[in-house]
Amino acid sequence: MKLANQSTVAGFVLLGLSDQPKLEKTFFVLILCMYLAILLGNGLLILVTVSDSRLHTPMYFFLGNLSFLDICYTTSSLPLVLDGFLTPRKTISFSACAIQMFLSFAMGATECVLLGMMAFDRYVAICNPLRYPVVMRKAVYVPMAVSSWLAGGANSLVQISLAVQLPFCGDNVINHFTCEVLAVLKLACADISINVISMGVANVIFLGAPVLLIFVSYIFILTTILRVPSAEGRKKAFSTCSAHLTVVVIFYGTILFMYGKPKSRDPLGADKQELADKLISLFYGVLTPMLNPIIYSLRNKDVKVTVKNLVNQKCFPK
């Protein structure tokens, strides 16, 4: 009974990104601008992929899912982060913390799988162009996207269910600006080896497997591109997957560094390491969703043409 009472906490206190008020005001303005850019950029990308019938293809369908996912991911945490910059005591209830952990974990796992699906789509388009309409028909790519969402949600449900069952006693201060799962696990006053093992298995499935699929896909893609006789043809073929490859490098480069080896205790135990973890989390949680629509729009002629047409229709209606 004592253990059960220890695990029932009213809420947590978030330390935030910085303890300097002037610096937090700067962070507030910066993150607010970035959040608005995320909503505008990804919202515009969704509008573009839906409104133009020429973009009703598997690649743009996955891209629309990715944009919607980035909006959901940032909205699950950034409004609370912004509110925390303006309030002296940054508190969050236990249930709200659990919901935030579930959403962020689910969106992260879903994006991992979704990027793998997009790599397979590019592989079929470049290496088997004649079979592409058959292999990547609507009856195939829609279930692929749906399965990405379901897999991410199921994984998050397992991880967060294990986390919320832990007893939290004593210190309830989370040394982070959101309810980041690793930061929350450090507050548990019980053995978290099951959580570590579960997250390790999830990392293999949701990080290792998609990375392997992406790597193998691009090996075949690169081999096929190098066989194209003309330089213009090689450039055109590579341009169809360069945006996806750029997003993959940014996303996996940060998330693998952050979550590649979940540990129950930070071996360094230094403030610099904790600040680095926060900045890395901020990088893939804010910068990556903001850069995705920019990368895809700058490297994609179809998207740029459609955006230009939409702007002309709104600003210069006939």
PDB file of C-alpha atoms in Angstrom:
ATOM      1  CA  MET A   1       0.000   0.000   0.000  1.00  0.00           C
ATOM      2  CA  LYS A   2       2.871   2.334   0.781  1.00  0.00           C
ATOM      3  CA  LEU A   3       4.356   1.723  -2.664  1.00  0.00           C
ATOM      4  CA  ALA A   4       1.033   2.455  -4.346  1.00  0.00           C
ATOM      5  CA  ASN A   5       0.717   5.733  -2.458  1.00  0.00           C
ATOM      6  CA  GLN A   6       4.216   6.719  -3.525  1.00  0.00           C
ATOM      7  CA  SER A   7       3.348   6.237  -7.166  1.00  0.00           C
ATOM      8  CA  THR A   8       0.293   8.495  -7.009  1.00  0.00           C
ATOM      9  CA  VAL A   9       1.825  11.923  -7.554  1.00  0.00           C
ATOM     10  CA  ALA A  10      -0.201  15.047  -8.228  1.00  0.00           C
ATOM     11  CA  GLY A  11       2.160  16.307 -10.876  1.00  0.00           C
ATOM     12  CA  PHE A  12       5.664  17.256 -11.866  1.00  0.00           C
ATOM     13  CA  VAL A  13       7.720  20.435 -11.933  1.00  0.00           C
ATOM     14  CA  LEU A  14       9.567  21.191 -15.179  1.00  0.00           C
ATOM     15  CA  LEU A  15      12.892  22.974 -14.829  1.00  0.00           C
ATOM     16  CA  GLY A  16      12.700  24.258 -18.385  1.00  0.00           C
ATOM     17  CA  LEU A  17      15.480  24.996 -20.808  1.00  0.00           C
ATOM     18  CA  SER A  18      17.161  27.717 -18.791  1.00  0.00           C
ATOM     19  CA  ASP A  19      16.892  29.259 -15.310  1.00  0.00           C
ATOM     20  CA  GLN A  20      17.670  32.763 -16.554  1.00  0.00           C
ATOM     21  CA  PRO A  21      14.484  34.875 -17.066  1.00  0.00           C
ATOM     22  CA  LYS A  22      15.985  37.112 -19.759  1.00  0.00           C
ATOM     23  CA  LEU A  23      17.204  34.108 -21.699  1.00  0.00           C
ATOM     24  CA  GLU A  24      13.811  32.433 -21.390  1.00  0.00           C
ATOM     25  CA  LYS A  25      12.118  35.455 -22.955  1.00  0.00           C
ATOM     26  CA  THR A  26      14.470  35.145 -25.910  1.00  0.00           C
ATOM     27  CA  PHE A  27      13.697  31.438 -26.157  1.00  0.00           C
ATOM     28  CA  PHE A  28       9.961  32.212 -26.004  1.00  0.00           C
ATOM     29  CA  VAL A  29      10.094  34.559 -28.999  1.00  0.00           C
ATOM     30  CA  LEU A  30      12.377  32.198 -30.943  1.00  0.00           C
ATOM     31  CA  ILE A  31      10.328  29.052 -30.323  1.00  0.00           C
ATOM     32  CA  LEU A  32       7.033  30.877 -30.933  1.00  0.00           C
ATOM     33  CA  CYS A  33       8.265  32.011 -34.348  1.00  0.00           C
ATOM     34  CA  MET A  34       9.468  28.500 -35.122  1.00  0.00           C
ATOM     35  CA  TYR A  35       6.164  26.972 -34.023  1.00  0.00           C
ATOM     36  CA  LEU A  36       4.208  29.363 -36.238  1.00  0.00           C
ATOM     37  CA  ALA A  37       6.558  28.499 -39.103  1.00  0.00           C
ATOM     38  CA  ILE A  38       5.888  24.789 -38.479  1.00  0.00           C
ATOM     39  CA  LEU A  39       2.120  25.301 -38.577  1.00  0.00           C
ATOM     40  CA  LEU A  40       2.297  27.502 -41.660  1.00  0.00           C
ATOM     41  CA  GLY A  41       4.836  25.438 -43.602  1.00  0.00           C
ATOM     42  CA  ASN A  42       3.382  22.010 -42.913  1.00  0.00           C
ATOM     43  CA  GLY A  43      -0.196  23.255 -43.209  1.00  0.00           C
ATOM     44  CA  LEU A  44       0.611  24.757 -46.605  1.00  0.00           C
ATOM     45  CA  LEU A  45       2.273  21.519 -47.694  1.00  0.00           C
ATOM     46  CA  ILE A  46      -0.833  19.527 -46.732  1.00  0.00           C
ATOM     47  CA  LEU A  47      -3.032  22.000 -48.607  1.00  0.00           C
ATOM     48  CA  VAL A  48      -0.815  21.720 -51.675  1.00  0.00           C
ATOM     49  CA  THR A  49      -0.847  17.911 -51.734  1.00  0.00           C
ATOM     50  CA  VAL A  50      -4.627  17.802 -51.287  1.00  0.00           C
ATOM     51  CA  SER A  51      -5.630  20.585 -53.683  1.00  0.00           C
ATOM     52  CA  ASP A  52      -3.543  19.620 -56.732  1.00  0.00           C
ATOM     53  CA  SER A  53      -4.692  16.408 -58.428  1.00  0.00           C
ATOM     54  CA  ARG A  54      -1.251  16.032 -60.029  1.00  0.00           C
ATOM     55  CA  LEU A  55       0.158  15.479 -56.543  1.00  0.00           C
ATOM     56  CA  HIS A  56      -2.230  12.644 -55.677  1.00  0.00           C
ATOM     57  CA  THR A  57       0.581  10.106 -55.791  1.00  0.00           C
ATOM     58  CA  PRO A  58       2.099   7.827 -53.128  1.00  0.00           C
ATOM     59  CA  MET A  59       5.101  10.115 -52.569  1.00  0.00           C
ATOM     60  CA  TYR A  60       2.981  13.178 -51.849  1.00  0.00           C
ATOM     61  CA  PHE A  61       0.495  11.132 -49.837  1.00  0.00           C
ATOM     62  CA  PHE A  62       3.343  10.086 -47.532  1.00  0.00           C
ATOM     63  CA  LEU A  63       4.590  13.672 -47.509  1.00  0.00           C
ATOM     64  CA  GLY A  64       1.156  14.916 -46.424  1.00  0.00           C
ATOM     65  CA  ASN A  65       1.163  12.350 -43.610  1.00  0.00           C
ATOM     66  CA  LEU A  66       4.624  13.502 -42.563  1.00  0.00           C
ATOM     67  CA  SER A  67       3.494  17.140 -42.444  1.00  0.00           C
ATOM     68  CA  PHE A  68       0.384  16.277 -40.413  1.00  0.00           C
ATOM     69  CA  LEU A  69       2.531  14.201 -38.064  1.00  0.00           C
ATOM     70  CA  ASP A  70       4.956  17.113 -37.528  1.00  0.00           C
ATOM     71  CA  ILE A  71       2.046  19.410 -36.651  1.00  0.00           C
ATOM     72  CA  CYS A  72       0.682  16.882 -34.140  1.00  0.00           C
ATOM     73  CA  TYR A  73       4.129  16.222 -32.663  1.00  0.00           C
ATOM     74  CA  THR A  74       4.973  19.857 -32.011  1.00  0.00           C
ATOM     75  CA  THR A  75       1.459  20.761 -30.840  1.00  0.00           C
ATOM     76  CA  SER A  76       1.656  18.030 -28.190  1.00  0.00           C
ATOM     77  CA  SER A  77       4.502  19.845 -26.433  1.00  0.00           C
ATOM     78  CA  LEU A  78       5.325  23.341 -27.701  1.00  0.00           C
ATOM     79  CA  PRO A  79       2.247  25.169 -26.299  1.00  0.00           C
ATOM     80  CA  LEU A  80       3.200  23.868 -22.829  1.00  0.00           C
ATOM     81  CA  VAL A  81       6.825  24.863 -23.412  1.00  0.00           C
ATOM     82  CA  LEU A  82       5.790  28.378 -24.415  1.00  0.00           C
ATOM     83  CA  ASP A  83       3.510  28.664 -21.386  1.00  0.00           C
ATOM     84  CA  GLY A  84       6.375  27.510 -19.173  1.00  0.00           C
ATOM     85  CA  PHE A  85       8.570  30.380 -20.366  1.00  0.00           C
ATOM     86  CA  LEU A  86       5.986  32.859 -19.062  1.00  0.00           C
ATOM     87  CA  THR A  87       5.183  31.263 -15.695  1.00  0.00           C
ATOM     88  CA  PRO A  88       7.587  31.203 -12.744  1.00  0.00           C
ATOM     89  CA  ARG A  89       6.641  27.674 -11.655  1.00  0.00           C
ATOM     90  CA  LYS A  90       6.295  25.248 -14.549  1.00  0.00           C
ATOM     91  CA  THR A  91       4.012  22.469 -13.362  1.00  0.00           C
ATOM     92  CA  ILE A  92       2.190  19.704 -15.185  1.00  0.00           C
ATOM     93  CA  SER A  93      -0.251  17.135 -13.848  1.00  0.00           C
ATOM     94  CA  PHE A  94       0.591  13.446 -13.872  1.00  0.00           C
ATOM     95  CA  SER A  95      -2.139  12.633 -16.411  1.00  0.00           C
ATOM     96  CA  ALA A  96      -1.133  15.516 -18.704  1.00  0.00           C
ATOM     97  CA  CYS A  97       2.485  14.390 -18.500  1.00  0.00           C
ATOM     98  CA  ALA A  98       1.487  10.835 -19.452  1.00  0.00           C
ATOM     99  CA  ILE A  99      -0.563  12.084 -22.411  1.00  0.00           C
ATOM    100  CA  GLN A 100       2.294  14.252 -23.616  1.00  0.00           C
ATOM    101  CA  MET A 101       4.752  11.363 -23.355  1.00  0.00           C
ATOM    102  CA  PHE A 102       2.342   9.113 -25.267  1.00  0.00           C
ATOM    103  CA  LEU A 103       1.825  11.600 -28.096  1.00  0.00           C
ATOM    104  CA  SER A 104       5.484  12.515 -28.511  1.00  0.00           C
ATOM    105  CA  PHE A 105       6.602   8.882 -28.371  1.00  0.00           C
ATOM    106  CA  ALA A 106       3.871   7.800 -30.801  1.00  0.00           C
ATOM    107  CA  MET A 107       4.673  10.575 -33.278  1.00  0.00           C
ATOM    108  CA  GLY A 108       8.396   9.838 -33.128  1.00  0.00           C
ATOM    109  CA  ALA A 109       7.945   6.104 -33.735  1.00  0.00           C
ATOM    110  CA  THR A 110       5.421   6.763 -36.514  1.00  0.00           C
ATOM    111  CA  GLU A 111       7.813   9.112 -38.288  1.00  0.00           C
ATOM    112  CA  CYS A 112      10.573   6.501 -38.151  1.00  0.00           C
ATOM    113  CA  VAL A 113       8.349   3.950 -39.898  1.00  0.00           C
ATOM    114  CA  LEU A 114       6.933   6.532 -42.301  1.00  0.00           C
ATOM    115  CA  LEU A 115      10.400   7.584 -43.475  1.00  0.00           C
ATOM    116  CA  GLY A 116      11.169   3.932 -44.142  1.00  0.00           C
ATOM    117  CA  MET A 117       7.975   3.616 -46.198  1.00  0.00           C
ATOM    118  CA  MET A 118       8.956   6.706 -48.187  1.00  0.00           C
ATOM    119  CA  ALA A 119      12.375   5.189 -48.910  1.00  0.00           C
ATOM    120  CA  PHE A 120      10.709   2.039 -50.255  1.00  0.00           C
ATOM    121  CA  ASP A 121       8.450   4.205 -52.425  1.00  0.00           C
ATOM    122  CA  ARG A 122      11.506   5.959 -53.927  1.00  0.00           C
ATOM    123  CA  TYR A 123      13.196   2.593 -54.472  1.00  0.00           C
ATOM    124  CA  VAL A 124      10.257   1.261 -56.497  1.00  0.00           C
ATOM    125  CA  ALA A 125       9.897   4.535 -58.443  1.00  0.00           C
ATOM    126  CA  ILE A 126      13.562   4.646 -59.510  1.00  0.00           C
ATOM    127  CA  CYS A 127      14.567   0.988 -59.691  1.00  0.00           C
ATOM    128  CA  ASN A 128      11.284  -0.441 -61.033  1.00  0.00           C
ATOM    129  CA  PRO A 129       9.524   2.474 -62.753  1.00  0.00           C
ATOM    130  CA  LEU A 130       7.413   0.274 -65.050  1.00  0.00           C
ATOM    131  CA  ARG A 131       5.990  -1.669 -62.103  1.00  0.00           C
ATOM    132  CA  TYR A 132       5.538   1.406 -59.920  1.00  0.00           C
ATOM    133  CA  PRO A 133       1.811   1.966 -60.706  1.00  0.00           C
ATOM    134  CA  VAL A 134       1.102  -1.671 -59.845  1.00  0.00           C
ATOM    135  CA  VAL A 135       3.306  -2.028 -56.763  1.00  0.00           C
ATOM    136  CA  MET A 136       2.448   1.370 -55.226  1.00  0.00           C
ATOM    137  CA  ARG A 137      -1.270   1.445 -56.009  1.00  0.00           C
ATOM    138  CA  LYS A 138      -3.719   3.093 -53.611  1.00  0.00           C
ATOM    139  CA  ALA A 139      -4.711  -0.232 -52.064  1.00  0.00           C
ATOM    140  CA  VAL A 140      -1.068  -0.618 -50.996  1.00  0.00           C
ATOM    141  CA  TYR A 141       0.257   2.800 -49.994  1.00  0.00           C
ATOM    142  CA  VAL A 142      -2.773   3.814 -47.895  1.00  0.00           C
ATOM    143  CA  PRO A 143      -2.498   0.710 -45.641  1.00  0.00           C
ATOM    144  CA  MET A 144       1.250   1.345 -45.446  1.00  0.00           C
ATOM    145  CA  ALA A 145       0.638   4.805 -44.004  1.00  0.00           C
ATOM    146  CA  VAL A 146      -2.124   3.568 -41.685  1.00  0.00           C
ATOM    147  CA  SER A 147       0.116   0.781 -40.382  1.00  0.00           C
ATOM    148  CA  SER A 148       2.811   3.379 -39.606  1.00  0.00           C
ATOM    149  CA  TRP A 149       0.395   5.289 -37.385  1.00  0.00           C
ATOM    150  CA  LEU A 150      -0.936   2.130 -35.713  1.00  0.00           C
ATOM    151  CA  ALA A 151       2.545   0.747 -35.063  1.00  0.00           C
ATOM    152  CA  GLY A 152       3.721   4.027 -33.539  1.00  0.00           C
ATOM    153  CA  GLY A 153       0.638   4.289 -31.343  1.00  0.00           C
ATOM    154  CA  ALA A 154       0.893   0.661 -30.165  1.00  0.00           C
ATOM    155  CA  ASN A 155       4.578   1.051 -29.287  1.00  0.00           C
ATOM    156  CA  SER A 156       3.913   4.262 -27.391  1.00  0.00           C
ATOM    157  CA  LEU A 157       1.048   2.644 -25.483  1.00  0.00           C
ATOM    158  CA  VAL A 158       3.341  -0.153 -24.302  1.00  0.00           C
ATOM    159  CA  GLN A 159       6.195   2.166 -23.295  1.00  0.00           C
ATOM    160  CA  ILE A 160       4.056   4.722 -21.478  1.00  0.00           C
ATOM    161  CA  SER A 161       1.975   2.042 -19.748  1.00  0.00           C
ATOM    162  CA  LEU A 162       5.181   0.644 -18.263  1.00  0.00           C
ATOM    163  CA  ALA A 163       6.370   4.122 -17.271  1.00  0.00           C
ATOM    164  CA  VAL A 164       3.201   5.282 -15.478  1.00  0.00           C
ATOM    165  CA  GLN A 165       3.101   2.108 -13.373  1.00  0.00           C
ATOM    166  CA  LEU A 166       6.425   2.984 -11.763  1.00  0.00           C
ATOM    167  CA  PRO A 167       6.429   4.450  -8.249  1.00  0.00           C
ATOM    168  CA  PHE A 168       7.491   8.107  -8.161  1.00  0.00           C
ATOM    169  CA  CYS A 169       8.483   9.279  -4.712  1.00  0.00           C
ATOM    170  CA  GLY A 170      10.492  12.130  -3.300  1.00  0.00           C
ATOM    171  CA  ASP A 171      11.749  14.535  -5.924  1.00  0.00           C
ATOM    172  CA  ASN A 172       9.164  15.243  -8.662  1.00  0.00           C
ATOM    173  CA  VAL A 173      11.277  17.764 -10.573  1.00  0.00           C
ATOM    174  CA  ILE A 174      11.855  16.888 -14.245  1.00  0.00           C
ATOM    175  CA  ASN A 175      15.105  18.346 -15.519  1.00  0.00           C
ATOM    176  CA  HIS A 176      13.655  19.084 -18.944  1.00  0.00           C
ATOM    177  CA  PHE A 177      11.279  21.507 -20.669  1.00  0.00           C
ATOM    178  CA  THR A 178       8.747  18.753 -21.521  1.00  0.00           C
ATOM    179  CA  CYS A 179       7.729  15.388 -20.113  1.00  0.00           C
ATOM    180  CA  GLU A 180      10.547  13.611 -21.935  1.00  0.00           C
ATOM    181  CA  VAL A 181      10.338   9.902 -21.144  1.00  0.00           C
ATOM    182  CA  LEU A 182      14.004   9.413 -20.211  1.00  0.00           C
ATOM    183  CA  ALA A 183      13.910  12.419 -17.882  1.00  0.00           C
ATOM    184  CA  VAL A 184      10.749  11.067 -16.220  1.00  0.00           C
ATOM    185  CA  LEU A 185      12.232   7.576 -15.767  1.00  0.00           C
ATOM    186  CA  LYS A 186      15.109   9.081 -13.779  1.00  0.00           C
ATOM    187  CA  LEU A 187      12.596  10.107 -11.089  1.00  0.00           C
ATOM    188  CA  ALA A 188      11.309   6.587 -10.493  1.00  0.00           C
ATOM    189  CA  CYS A 189      12.281   5.092  -7.138  1.00  0.00           C
ATOM    190  CA  ALA A 190      12.227   1.525  -8.441  1.00  0.00           C
ATOM    191  CA  ASP A 191      14.097  -0.728 -10.815  1.00  0.00           C
ATOM    192  CA  ILE A 192      13.524   0.448 -14.404  1.00  0.00           C
ATOM    193  CA  SER A 193      15.366  -2.415 -16.107  1.00  0.00           C
ATOM    194  CA  ILE A 194      12.130  -3.620 -17.746  1.00  0.00           C
ATOM    195  CA  ASN A 195      11.601  -0.134 -19.174  1.00  0.00           C
ATOM    196  CA  VAL A 196      15.179  -0.052 -20.471  1.00  0.00           C
ATOM    197  CA  ILE A 197      14.838  -3.482 -22.092  1.00  0.00           C
ATOM    198  CA  SER A 198      11.464  -2.553 -23.601  1.00  0.00           C
ATOM    199  CA  MET A 199      12.855   0.677 -25.037  1.00  0.00           C
ATOM    200  CA  GLY A 200      15.885  -1.196 -26.352  1.00  0.00           C
ATOM    201  CA  VAL A 201      13.646  -3.621 -28.223  1.00  0.00           C
ATOM    202  CA  ALA A 202      11.562  -0.709 -29.516  1.00  0.00           C
ATOM    203  CA  ASN A 203      14.732   1.041 -30.699  1.00  0.00           C
ATOM    204  CA  VAL A 204      15.728  -2.002 -32.720  1.00  0.00           C
ATOM    205  CA  ILE A 205      12.268  -2.212 -34.305  1.00  0.00           C
ATOM    206  CA  PHE A 206      11.510   1.463 -34.869  1.00  0.00           C
ATOM    207  CA  LEU A 207      15.031   2.788 -35.387  1.00  0.00           C
ATOM    208  CA  GLY A 208      17.111  -0.129 -36.589  1.00  0.00           C
ATOM    209  CA  ALA A 209      14.637  -1.717 -39.008  1.00  0.00           C
ATOM    210  CA  PRO A 210      13.657   1.528 -40.837  1.00  0.00           C
ATOM    211  CA  VAL A 211      17.303   2.632 -41.017  1.00  0.00           C
ATOM    212  CA  LEU A 212      18.220  -0.744 -42.531  1.00  0.00           C
ATOM    213  CA  LEU A 213      15.357  -0.461 -45.027  1.00  0.00           C
ATOM    214  CA  ILE A 214      16.414   3.076 -45.955  1.00  0.00           C
ATOM    215  CA  PHE A 215      20.064   2.069 -46.296  1.00  0.00           C
ATOM    216  CA  VAL A 216      19.322  -0.934 -48.516  1.00  0.00           C
ATOM    217  CA  SER A 217      16.841   1.080 -50.599  1.00  0.00           C
ATOM    218  CA  TYR A 218      19.370   3.823 -51.279  1.00  0.00           C
ATOM    219  CA  ILE A 219      22.077   1.316 -52.142  1.00  0.00           C
ATOM    220  CA  PHE A 220      19.840   0.029 -54.941  1.00  0.00           C
ATOM    221  CA  ILE A 221      18.785   3.581 -55.844  1.00  0.00           C
ATOM    222  CA  LEU A 222      22.383   4.772 -56.103  1.00  0.00           C
ATOM    223  CA  THR A 223      23.338   1.734 -58.159  1.00  0.00           C
ATOM    224  CA  THR A 224      20.449   2.383 -60.552  1.00  0.00           C
ATOM    225  CA  ILE A 225      21.225   6.100 -60.854  1.00  0.00           C
ATOM    226  CA  LEU A 226      24.874   5.421 -61.686  1.00  0.00           C
ATOM    227  CA  ARG A 227      23.733   3.227 -64.584  1.00  0.00           C
ATOM    228  CA  VAL A 228      21.828   6.108 -66.183  1.00  0.00           C
ATOM    229  CA  PRO A 229      23.870   7.092 -69.283  1.00  0.00           C
ATOM    230  CA  SER A 230      23.268  10.857 -69.300  1.00  0.00           C
ATOM    231  CA  ALA A 231      24.304  13.296 -66.572  1.00  0.00           C
ATOM    232  CA  GLU A 232      20.961  15.088 -66.877  1.00  0.00           C
ATOM    233  CA  GLY A 233      19.123  11.821 -66.354  1.00  0.00           C
ATOM    234  CA  ARG A 234      21.180  11.009 -63.261  1.00  0.00           C
ATOM    235  CA  LYS A 235      20.536  14.476 -61.856  1.00  0.00           C
ATOM    236  CA  LYS A 236      16.794  14.185 -62.470  1.00  0.00           C
ATOM    237  CA  ALA A 237      16.636  10.718 -60.893  1.00  0.00           C
ATOM    238  CA  PHE A 238      18.557  11.802 -57.789  1.00  0.00           C
ATOM    239  CA  SER A 239      16.470  14.974 -57.379  1.00  0.00           C
ATOM    240  CA  THR A 240      13.362  12.831 -56.809  1.00  0.00           C
ATOM    241  CA  CYS A 241      14.835  11.389 -53.608  1.00  0.00           C
ATOM    242  CA  SER A 242      17.310  14.075 -52.450  1.00  0.00           C
ATOM    243  CA  ALA A 243      14.722  15.833 -50.258  1.00  0.00           C
ATOM    244  CA  HIS A 244      13.765  12.592 -48.512  1.00  0.00           C
ATOM    245  CA  LEU A 245      17.422  11.708 -47.987  1.00  0.00           C
ATOM    246  CA  THR A 246      18.111  15.126 -46.450  1.00  0.00           C
ATOM    247  CA  VAL A 247      15.200  14.757 -44.025  1.00  0.00           C
ATOM    248  CA  VAL A 248      16.352  11.240 -43.102  1.00  0.00           C
ATOM    249  CA  VAL A 249      19.874  12.431 -42.286  1.00  0.00           C
ATOM    250  CA  ILE A 250      18.601  15.273 -40.079  1.00  0.00           C
ATOM    251  CA  PHE A 251      15.921  13.234 -38.306  1.00  0.00           C
ATOM    252  CA  TYR A 252      17.816  10.004 -37.679  1.00  0.00           C
ATOM    253  CA  GLY A 253      21.077  11.779 -36.994  1.00  0.00           C
ATOM    254  CA  THR A 254      19.573  13.507 -33.971  1.00  0.00           C
ATOM    255  CA  ILE A 255      17.149  10.860 -32.732  1.00  0.00           C
ATOM    256  CA  LEU A 256      19.684   8.026 -32.910  1.00  0.00           C
ATOM    257  CA  PHE A 257      22.124  10.119 -30.891  1.00  0.00           C
ATOM    258  CA  MET A 258      19.458  10.867 -28.280  1.00  0.00           C
ATOM    259  CA  TYR A 259      17.677   7.519 -27.966  1.00  0.00           C
ATOM    260  CA  GLY A 260      20.109   4.999 -29.413  1.00  0.00           C
ATOM    261  CA  LYS A 261      21.145   3.724 -25.983  1.00  0.00           C
ATOM    262  CA  PRO A 262      18.500   4.297 -23.287  1.00  0.00           C
ATOM    263  CA  LYS A 263      20.011   4.149 -19.829  1.00  0.00           C
ATOM    264  CA  SER A 264      18.560   4.150 -16.342  1.00  0.00           C
ATOM    265  CA  ARG A 265      21.188   6.596 -15.114  1.00  0.00           C
ATOM    266  CA  ASP A 266      23.260   9.218 -16.868  1.00  0.00           C
ATOM    267  CA  PRO A 267      26.874   7.992 -16.538  1.00  0.00           C
ATOM    268  CA  LEU A 268      28.312  11.465 -16.900  1.00  0.00           C
ATOM    269  CA  GLY A 269      26.004  13.121 -14.397  1.00  0.00           C
ATOM    270  CA  ALA A 270      27.059  16.576 -15.528  1.00  0.00           C
ATOM    271  CA  ASP A 271      25.021  19.706 -16.152  1.00  0.00           C
ATOM    272  CA  LYS A 272      26.599  20.070 -19.579  1.00  0.00           C
ATOM    273  CA  GLN A 273      25.355  16.629 -20.586  1.00  0.00           C
ATOM    274  CA  GLU A 274      21.828  17.450 -19.395  1.00  0.00           C
ATOM    275  CA  LEU A 275      21.840  20.756 -21.282  1.00  0.00           C
ATOM    276  CA  ALA A 276      23.098  18.948 -24.389  1.00  0.00           C
ATOM    277  CA  ASP A 277      20.221  16.452 -24.120  1.00  0.00           C
ATOM    278  CA  LYS A 278      17.750  19.331 -23.922  1.00  0.00           C
ATOM    279  CA  LEU A 279      19.215  21.079 -26.955  1.00  0.00           C
ATOM    280  CA  ILE A 280      19.231  17.851 -28.963  1.00  0.00           C
ATOM    281  CA  SER A 281      15.622  17.219 -27.986  1.00  0.00           C
ATOM    282  CA  LEU A 282      14.752  20.773 -29.007  1.00  0.00           C
ATOM    283  CA  PHE A 283      16.581  20.280 -32.308  1.00  0.00           C
ATOM    284  CA  TYR A 284      14.661  17.244 -33.509  1.00  0.00           C
ATOM    285  CA  GLY A 285      11.456  18.392 -31.822  1.00  0.00           C
ATOM    286  CA  VAL A 286      11.333  21.880 -33.359  1.00  0.00           C
ATOM    287  CA  LEU A 287      13.919  22.429 -36.063  1.00  0.00           C
ATOM    288  CA  THR A 288      13.282  19.179 -37.938  1.00  0.00           C
ATOM    289  CA  PRO A 289       9.500  19.735 -38.359  1.00  0.00           C
ATOM    290  CA  MET A 290      10.227  23.321 -39.399  1.00  0.00           C
ATOM    291  CA  LEU A 291      12.847  22.308 -41.964  1.00  0.00           C
ATOM    292  CA  ASN A 292      10.839  19.456 -43.538  1.00  0.00           C
ATOM    293  CA  PRO A 293       8.439  21.614 -45.620  1.00  0.00           C
ATOM    294  CA  ILE A 294      11.282  23.960 -46.566  1.00  0.00           C
ATOM    295  CA  ILE A 295      13.437  21.071 -47.787  1.00  0.00           C
ATOM    296  CA  TYR A 296      10.636  19.480 -49.776  1.00  0.00           C
ATOM    297  CA  SER A 297       9.421  22.738 -51.289  1.00  0.00           C
ATOM    298  CA  LEU A 298      12.873  23.980 -52.280  1.00  0.00           C
ATOM    299  CA  ARG A 299      13.866  20.669 -53.872  1.00  0.00           C
ATOM    300  CA  ASN A 300      10.582  19.888 -55.587  1.00  0.00           C
ATOM    301  CA  LYS A 301       9.446  21.710 -58.715  1.00  0.00           C
ATOM    302  CA  ASP A 302       5.880  20.345 -58.551  1.00  0.00           C
ATOM    303  CA  VAL A 303       5.382  21.687 -55.031  1.00  0.00           C
ATOM    304  CA  LYS A 304       6.860  25.085 -55.925  1.00  0.00           C
ATOM    305  CA  VAL A 305       4.606  25.395 -58.980  1.00  0.00           C
ATOM    306  CA  THR A 306       1.493  24.457 -56.994  1.00  0.00           C
ATOM    307  CA  VAL A 307       2.351  26.877 -54.170  1.00  0.00           C
ATOM    308  CA  LYS A 308       2.906  29.643 -56.719  1.00  0.00           C
ATOM    309  CA  ASN A 309      -0.454  28.917 -58.332  1.00  0.00           C
ATOM    310  CA  LEU A 310      -2.246  28.953 -54.975  1.00  0.00           C
ATOM    311  CA  VAL A 311      -0.639  32.270 -54.033  1.00  0.00           C
ATOM    312  CA  ASN A 312      -1.597  33.786 -57.377  1.00  0.00           C
ATOM    313  CA  GLN A 313      -5.184  32.591 -56.985  1.00  0.00           C
ATOM    314  CA  LYS A 314      -5.451  34.126 -53.518  1.00  0.00           C
ATOM    315  CA  CYS A 315      -3.604  37.365 -54.223  1.00  0.00           C
ATOM    316  CA  PHE A 316      -4.613  37.912 -57.820  1.00  0.00           C
ATOM    317  CA  PRO A 317      -8.014  36.273 -58.336  1.00  0.00           C
ATOM    318  CA  LYS A 318      -9.395  36.392 -61.843  1.00  0.00           C
TER     319      LYS A 318
END
